[in-house]
mmCIF file of C-alpha atoms in Angstrom:
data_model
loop_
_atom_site.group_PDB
_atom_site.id
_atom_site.type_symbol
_atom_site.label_atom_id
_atom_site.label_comp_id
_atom_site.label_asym_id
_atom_site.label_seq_id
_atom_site.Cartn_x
_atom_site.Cartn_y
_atom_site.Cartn_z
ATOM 1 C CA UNK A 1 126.881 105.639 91.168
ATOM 2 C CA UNK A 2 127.026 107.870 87.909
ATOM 3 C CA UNK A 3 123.795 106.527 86.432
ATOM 4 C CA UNK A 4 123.987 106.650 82.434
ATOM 5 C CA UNK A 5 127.001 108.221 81.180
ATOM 6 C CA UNK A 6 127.649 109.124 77.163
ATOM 7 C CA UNK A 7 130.360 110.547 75.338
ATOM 8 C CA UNK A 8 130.613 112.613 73.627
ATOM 9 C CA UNK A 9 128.540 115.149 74.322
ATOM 10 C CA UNK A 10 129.279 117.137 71.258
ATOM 11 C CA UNK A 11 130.395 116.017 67.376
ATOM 12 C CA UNK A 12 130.666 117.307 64.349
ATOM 13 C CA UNK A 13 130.482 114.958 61.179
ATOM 14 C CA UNK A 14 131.286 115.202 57.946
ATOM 15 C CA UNK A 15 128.852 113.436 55.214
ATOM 16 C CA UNK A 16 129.850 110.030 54.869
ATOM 17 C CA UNK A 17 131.643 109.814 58.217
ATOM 18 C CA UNK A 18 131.008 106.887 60.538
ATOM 19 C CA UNK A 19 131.451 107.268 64.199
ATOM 20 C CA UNK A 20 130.144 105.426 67.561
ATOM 21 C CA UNK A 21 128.131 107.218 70.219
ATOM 22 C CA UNK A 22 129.384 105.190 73.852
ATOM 23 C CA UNK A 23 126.858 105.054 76.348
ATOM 24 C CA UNK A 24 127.206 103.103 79.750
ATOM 25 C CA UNK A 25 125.642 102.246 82.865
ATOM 26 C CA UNK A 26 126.801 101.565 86.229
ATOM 27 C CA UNK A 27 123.221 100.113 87.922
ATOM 28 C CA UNK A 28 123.042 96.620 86.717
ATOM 29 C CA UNK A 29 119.987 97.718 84.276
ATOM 30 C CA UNK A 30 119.081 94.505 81.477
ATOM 31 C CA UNK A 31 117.145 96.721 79.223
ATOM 32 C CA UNK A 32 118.934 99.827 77.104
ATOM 33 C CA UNK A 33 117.661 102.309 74.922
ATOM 34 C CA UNK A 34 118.763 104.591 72.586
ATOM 35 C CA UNK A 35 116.765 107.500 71.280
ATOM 36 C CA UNK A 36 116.996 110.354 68.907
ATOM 37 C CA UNK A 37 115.276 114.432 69.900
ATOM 38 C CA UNK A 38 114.388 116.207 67.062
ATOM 39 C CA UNK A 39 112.693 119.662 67.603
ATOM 40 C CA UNK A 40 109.345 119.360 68.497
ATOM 41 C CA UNK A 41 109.221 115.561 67.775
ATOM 42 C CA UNK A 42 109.719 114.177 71.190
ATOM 43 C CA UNK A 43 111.662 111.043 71.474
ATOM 44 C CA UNK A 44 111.677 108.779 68.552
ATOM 45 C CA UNK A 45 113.516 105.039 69.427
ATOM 46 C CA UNK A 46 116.064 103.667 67.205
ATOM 47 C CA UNK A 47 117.200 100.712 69.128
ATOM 48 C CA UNK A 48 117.277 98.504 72.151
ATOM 49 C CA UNK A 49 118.640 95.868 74.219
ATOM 50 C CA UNK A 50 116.681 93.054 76.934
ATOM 51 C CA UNK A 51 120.040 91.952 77.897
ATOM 52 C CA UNK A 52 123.498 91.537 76.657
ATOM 53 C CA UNK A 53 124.009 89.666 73.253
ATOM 54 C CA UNK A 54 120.122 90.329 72.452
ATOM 55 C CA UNK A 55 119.348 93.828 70.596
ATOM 56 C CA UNK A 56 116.515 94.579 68.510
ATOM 57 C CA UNK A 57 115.062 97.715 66.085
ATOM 58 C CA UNK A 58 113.041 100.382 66.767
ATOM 59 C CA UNK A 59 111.094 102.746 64.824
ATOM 60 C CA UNK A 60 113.494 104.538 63.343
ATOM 61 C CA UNK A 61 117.191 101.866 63.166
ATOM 62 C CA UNK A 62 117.826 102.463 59.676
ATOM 63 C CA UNK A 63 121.371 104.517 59.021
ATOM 64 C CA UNK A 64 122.444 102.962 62.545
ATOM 65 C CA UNK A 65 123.541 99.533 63.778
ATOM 66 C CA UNK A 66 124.079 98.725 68.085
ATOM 67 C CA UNK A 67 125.742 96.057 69.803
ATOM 68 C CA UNK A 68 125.795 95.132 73.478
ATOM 69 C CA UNK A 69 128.416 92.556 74.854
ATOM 70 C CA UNK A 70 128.323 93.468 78.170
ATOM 71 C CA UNK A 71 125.199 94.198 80.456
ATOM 72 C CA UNK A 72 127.136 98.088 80.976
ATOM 73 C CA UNK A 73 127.847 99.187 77.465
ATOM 74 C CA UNK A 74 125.697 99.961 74.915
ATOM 75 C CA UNK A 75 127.391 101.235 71.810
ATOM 76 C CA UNK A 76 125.415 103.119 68.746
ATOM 77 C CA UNK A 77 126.813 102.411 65.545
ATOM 78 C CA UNK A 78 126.710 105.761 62.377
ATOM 79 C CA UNK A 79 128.269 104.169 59.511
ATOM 80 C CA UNK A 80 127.284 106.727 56.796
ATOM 81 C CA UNK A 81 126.517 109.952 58.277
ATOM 82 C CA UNK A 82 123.714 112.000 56.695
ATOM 83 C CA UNK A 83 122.375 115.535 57.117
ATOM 84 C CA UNK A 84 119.398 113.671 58.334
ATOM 85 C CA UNK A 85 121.136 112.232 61.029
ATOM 86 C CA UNK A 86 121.578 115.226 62.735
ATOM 87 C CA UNK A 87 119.694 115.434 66.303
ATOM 88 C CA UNK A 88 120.316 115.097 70.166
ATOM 89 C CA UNK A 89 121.024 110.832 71.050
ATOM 90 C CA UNK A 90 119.622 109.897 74.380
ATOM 91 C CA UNK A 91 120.832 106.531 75.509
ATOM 92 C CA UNK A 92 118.204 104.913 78.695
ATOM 93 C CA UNK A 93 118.322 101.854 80.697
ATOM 94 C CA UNK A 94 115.770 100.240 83.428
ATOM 95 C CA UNK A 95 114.975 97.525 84.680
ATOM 96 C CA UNK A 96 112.379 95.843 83.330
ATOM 97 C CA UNK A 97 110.444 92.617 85.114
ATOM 98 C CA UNK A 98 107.095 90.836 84.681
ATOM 99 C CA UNK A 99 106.142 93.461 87.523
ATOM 100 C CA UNK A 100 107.902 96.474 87.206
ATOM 101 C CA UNK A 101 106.970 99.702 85.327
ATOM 102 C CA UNK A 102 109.886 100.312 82.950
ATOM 103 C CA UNK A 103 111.137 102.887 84.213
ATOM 104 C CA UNK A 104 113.777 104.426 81.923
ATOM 105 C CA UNK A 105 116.871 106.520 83.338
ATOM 106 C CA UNK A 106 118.712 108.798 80.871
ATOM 107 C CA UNK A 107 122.281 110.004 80.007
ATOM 108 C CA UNK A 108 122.888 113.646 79.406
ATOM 109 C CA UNK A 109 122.751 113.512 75.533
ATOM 110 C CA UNK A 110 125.092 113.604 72.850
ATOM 111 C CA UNK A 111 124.119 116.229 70.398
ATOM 112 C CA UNK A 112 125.727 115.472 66.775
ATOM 113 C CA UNK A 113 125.944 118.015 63.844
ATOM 114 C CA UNK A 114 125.971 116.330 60.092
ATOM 115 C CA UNK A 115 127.180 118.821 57.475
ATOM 116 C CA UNK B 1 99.242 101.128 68.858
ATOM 117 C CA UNK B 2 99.305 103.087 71.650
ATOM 118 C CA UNK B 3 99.980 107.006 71.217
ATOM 119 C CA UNK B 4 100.452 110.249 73.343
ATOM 120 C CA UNK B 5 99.522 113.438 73.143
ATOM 121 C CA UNK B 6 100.141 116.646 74.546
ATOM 122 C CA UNK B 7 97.430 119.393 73.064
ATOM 123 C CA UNK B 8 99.782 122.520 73.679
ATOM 124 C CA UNK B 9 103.457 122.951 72.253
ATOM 125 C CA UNK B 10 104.105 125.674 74.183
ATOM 126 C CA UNK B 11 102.640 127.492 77.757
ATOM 127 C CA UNK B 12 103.590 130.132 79.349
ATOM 128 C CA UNK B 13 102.504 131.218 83.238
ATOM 129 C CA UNK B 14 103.536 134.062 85.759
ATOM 130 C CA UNK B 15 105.916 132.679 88.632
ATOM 131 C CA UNK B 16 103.703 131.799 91.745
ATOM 132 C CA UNK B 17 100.527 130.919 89.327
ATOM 133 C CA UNK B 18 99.080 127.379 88.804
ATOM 134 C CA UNK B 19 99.890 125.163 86.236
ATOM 135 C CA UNK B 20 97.941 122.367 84.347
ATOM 136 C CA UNK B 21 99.640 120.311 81.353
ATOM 137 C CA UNK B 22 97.698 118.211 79.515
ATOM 138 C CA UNK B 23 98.053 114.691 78.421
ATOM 139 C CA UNK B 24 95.737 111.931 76.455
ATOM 140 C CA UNK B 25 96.602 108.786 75.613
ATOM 141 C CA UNK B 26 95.191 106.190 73.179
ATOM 142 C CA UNK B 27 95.379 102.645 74.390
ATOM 143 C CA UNK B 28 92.818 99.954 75.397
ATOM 144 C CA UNK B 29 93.563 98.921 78.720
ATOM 145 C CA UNK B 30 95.460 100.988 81.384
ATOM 146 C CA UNK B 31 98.942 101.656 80.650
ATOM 147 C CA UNK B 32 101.659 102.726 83.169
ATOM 148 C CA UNK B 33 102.488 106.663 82.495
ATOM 149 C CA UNK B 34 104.861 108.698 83.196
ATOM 150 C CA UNK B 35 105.653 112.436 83.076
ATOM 151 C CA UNK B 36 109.684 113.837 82.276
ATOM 152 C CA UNK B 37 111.194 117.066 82.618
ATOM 153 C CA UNK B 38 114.144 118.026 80.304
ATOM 154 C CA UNK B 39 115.632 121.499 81.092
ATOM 155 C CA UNK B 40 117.813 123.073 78.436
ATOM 156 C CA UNK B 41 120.880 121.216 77.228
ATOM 157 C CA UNK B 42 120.035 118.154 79.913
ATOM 158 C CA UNK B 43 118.857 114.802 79.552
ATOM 159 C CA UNK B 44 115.088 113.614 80.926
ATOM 160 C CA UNK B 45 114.460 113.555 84.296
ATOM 161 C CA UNK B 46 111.303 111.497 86.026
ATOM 162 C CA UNK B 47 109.060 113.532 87.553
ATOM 163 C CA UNK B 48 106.691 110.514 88.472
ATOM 164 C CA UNK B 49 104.410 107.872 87.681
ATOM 165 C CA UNK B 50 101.578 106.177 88.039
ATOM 166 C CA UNK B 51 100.902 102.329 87.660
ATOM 167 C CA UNK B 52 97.657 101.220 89.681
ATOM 168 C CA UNK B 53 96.199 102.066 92.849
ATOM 169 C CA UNK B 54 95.580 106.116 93.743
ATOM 170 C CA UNK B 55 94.820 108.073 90.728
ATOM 171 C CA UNK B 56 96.904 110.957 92.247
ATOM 172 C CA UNK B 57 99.721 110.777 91.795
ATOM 173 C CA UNK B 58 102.674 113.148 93.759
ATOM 174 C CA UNK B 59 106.064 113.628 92.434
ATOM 175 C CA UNK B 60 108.914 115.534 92.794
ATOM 176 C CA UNK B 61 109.705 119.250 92.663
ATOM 177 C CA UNK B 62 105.859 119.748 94.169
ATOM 178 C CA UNK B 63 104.428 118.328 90.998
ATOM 179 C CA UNK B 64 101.541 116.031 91.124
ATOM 180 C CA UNK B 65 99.306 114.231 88.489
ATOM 181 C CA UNK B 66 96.011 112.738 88.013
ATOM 182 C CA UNK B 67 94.971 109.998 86.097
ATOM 183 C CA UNK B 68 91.584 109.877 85.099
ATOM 184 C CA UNK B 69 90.391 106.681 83.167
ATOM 185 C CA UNK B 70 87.191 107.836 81.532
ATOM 186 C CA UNK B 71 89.211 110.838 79.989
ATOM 187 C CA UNK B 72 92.384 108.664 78.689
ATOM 188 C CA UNK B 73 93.959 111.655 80.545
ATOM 189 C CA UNK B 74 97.040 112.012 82.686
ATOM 190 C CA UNK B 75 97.624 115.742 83.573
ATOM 191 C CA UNK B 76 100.370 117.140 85.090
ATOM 192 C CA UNK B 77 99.874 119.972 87.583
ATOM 193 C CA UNK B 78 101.644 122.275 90.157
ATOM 194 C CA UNK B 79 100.062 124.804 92.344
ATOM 195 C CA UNK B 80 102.506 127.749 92.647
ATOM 196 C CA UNK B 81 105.193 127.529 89.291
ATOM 197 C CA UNK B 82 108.702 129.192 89.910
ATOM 198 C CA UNK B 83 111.098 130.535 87.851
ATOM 199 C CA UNK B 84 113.176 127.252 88.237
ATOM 200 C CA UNK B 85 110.432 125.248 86.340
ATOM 201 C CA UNK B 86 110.994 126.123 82.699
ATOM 202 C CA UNK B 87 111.887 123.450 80.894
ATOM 203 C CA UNK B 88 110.280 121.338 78.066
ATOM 204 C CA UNK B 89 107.664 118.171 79.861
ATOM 205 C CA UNK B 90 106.866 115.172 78.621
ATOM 206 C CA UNK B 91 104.295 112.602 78.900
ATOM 207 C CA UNK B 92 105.007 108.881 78.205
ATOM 208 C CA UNK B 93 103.142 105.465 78.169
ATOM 209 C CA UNK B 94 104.372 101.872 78.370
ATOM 210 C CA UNK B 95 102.263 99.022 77.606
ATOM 211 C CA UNK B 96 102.404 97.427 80.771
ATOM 212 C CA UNK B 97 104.727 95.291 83.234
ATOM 213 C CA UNK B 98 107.856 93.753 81.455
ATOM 214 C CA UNK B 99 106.959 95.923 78.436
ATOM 215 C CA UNK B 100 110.436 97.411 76.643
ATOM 216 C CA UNK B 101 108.449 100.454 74.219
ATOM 217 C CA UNK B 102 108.370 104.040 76.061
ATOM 218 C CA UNK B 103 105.812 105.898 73.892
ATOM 219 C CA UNK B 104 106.637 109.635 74.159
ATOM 220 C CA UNK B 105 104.256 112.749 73.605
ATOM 221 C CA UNK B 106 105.676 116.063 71.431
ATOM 222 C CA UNK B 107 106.418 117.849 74.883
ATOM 223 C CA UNK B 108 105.103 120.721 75.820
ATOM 224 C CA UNK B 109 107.741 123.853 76.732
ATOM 225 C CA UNK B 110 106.699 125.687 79.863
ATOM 226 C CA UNK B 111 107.806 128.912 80.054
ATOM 227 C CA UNK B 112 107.762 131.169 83.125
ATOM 228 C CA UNK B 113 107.452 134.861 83.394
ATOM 229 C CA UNK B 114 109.343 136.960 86.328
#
């Protein structure tokens, strides 16, 4: 059982560069996450997912775009890369009922470099 | 909507003395919380949480918590720190059962002294 796996862990981008961030996860979660880290900003959410087909914004989608075909995958989307984009990407998942507490399990991070 | 915060950006404590971080929440009714640990270069790790019933709370690692309604408060503590501890904590709220949004604090980042 790996949990939530992403790759890569490291990339460097040019501006104007467009790349996908792969996160996946083995524990038959129907909600995903991603987030960004900035320093000292905690955990800001860009994006997430109830359940394959369905995604929806967070509070911070614009500059990225997610899909989710399959219950496991949960691909995030740079199309433009800006300076701004630079941070540490979380991806999540949990399982989320009418009775459970959303409880969120994270990948390791992908930490991506805009220049 | 609902926020977090955590009053102090960054502690640090002696190895073997007892540690207290601080979180408040702003929210109407009682939200489930959580507290994560994220050592360097790692993702977040629960630590635990609470959702009803006993307002203390014990977790992993030795940590416990308390949640204390009148004070909007859910504080993290440990009674002996070690070295192994350092790391950056963070304090979360969700809405309630079924609810998607994780609501993070800043974090604070613990360090500990030899």
């Amino acid at each position: 059982n790996a949990g939530v796996t992403q790759t890569p862990k490291f990339r460097i981008l040019k501006i104007g560069q467009s790349m996908t961030l792969q996160c996946a996860q083995d524990m038959n979660h129907n909600y995903m996450y991603w987030y960004r880290q900035d320093p000292g900003m905690g955990l800001k959410l860009i994006y997430y997912s109830v359940g394959a087909g369905i995604t929806d914004k967070g509070e911070v989608p614009n500059g990225y775009n997610v899909s989710r075909s399959t219950t496991e995958d949960f691909p995030l989307r740079l199309e433009l890369a800006a300076p701004s984009q630079t941070s540490v990407y979380f991806c999540a998942s949990s399982f989320a009922t009418g009775t459970s507490g959303n409880e969120q399990f994270f990948g390791p991070g992908t930490r991506l470099t805009v220049l | 909507a609902q926020s977090v915060t955590q009053p102090d950006i960054h502690i640090t404590v002696s190895e073997g003395a007892s540690l207290e971080l601080r979180c408040n929440y702003s929210y109407g009714a009682t939200p489930y919380l959580f507290w994560y640990v994220q050592s360097p270069g790692q993702g977040l790790q629960l630590l635990l949480k609470y959702f009803s019933g006993d307002t203390l709370v014990q977790g992993i690692k030795g940590f416990e918590a308390e949640f204390k309604r009148s004070q909007s408060s859910f504080n993290l503590r440990k009674p002996s720190v070690h070295w192994s501890d350092a790391a950056e904590y963070f304090c979360a709220v969700t809405l309630g059962a079924g609810s998607y949004q994780l609501t993070f604090g800043k974090g604070t980042k613990l360090s500990v002294i030899p």
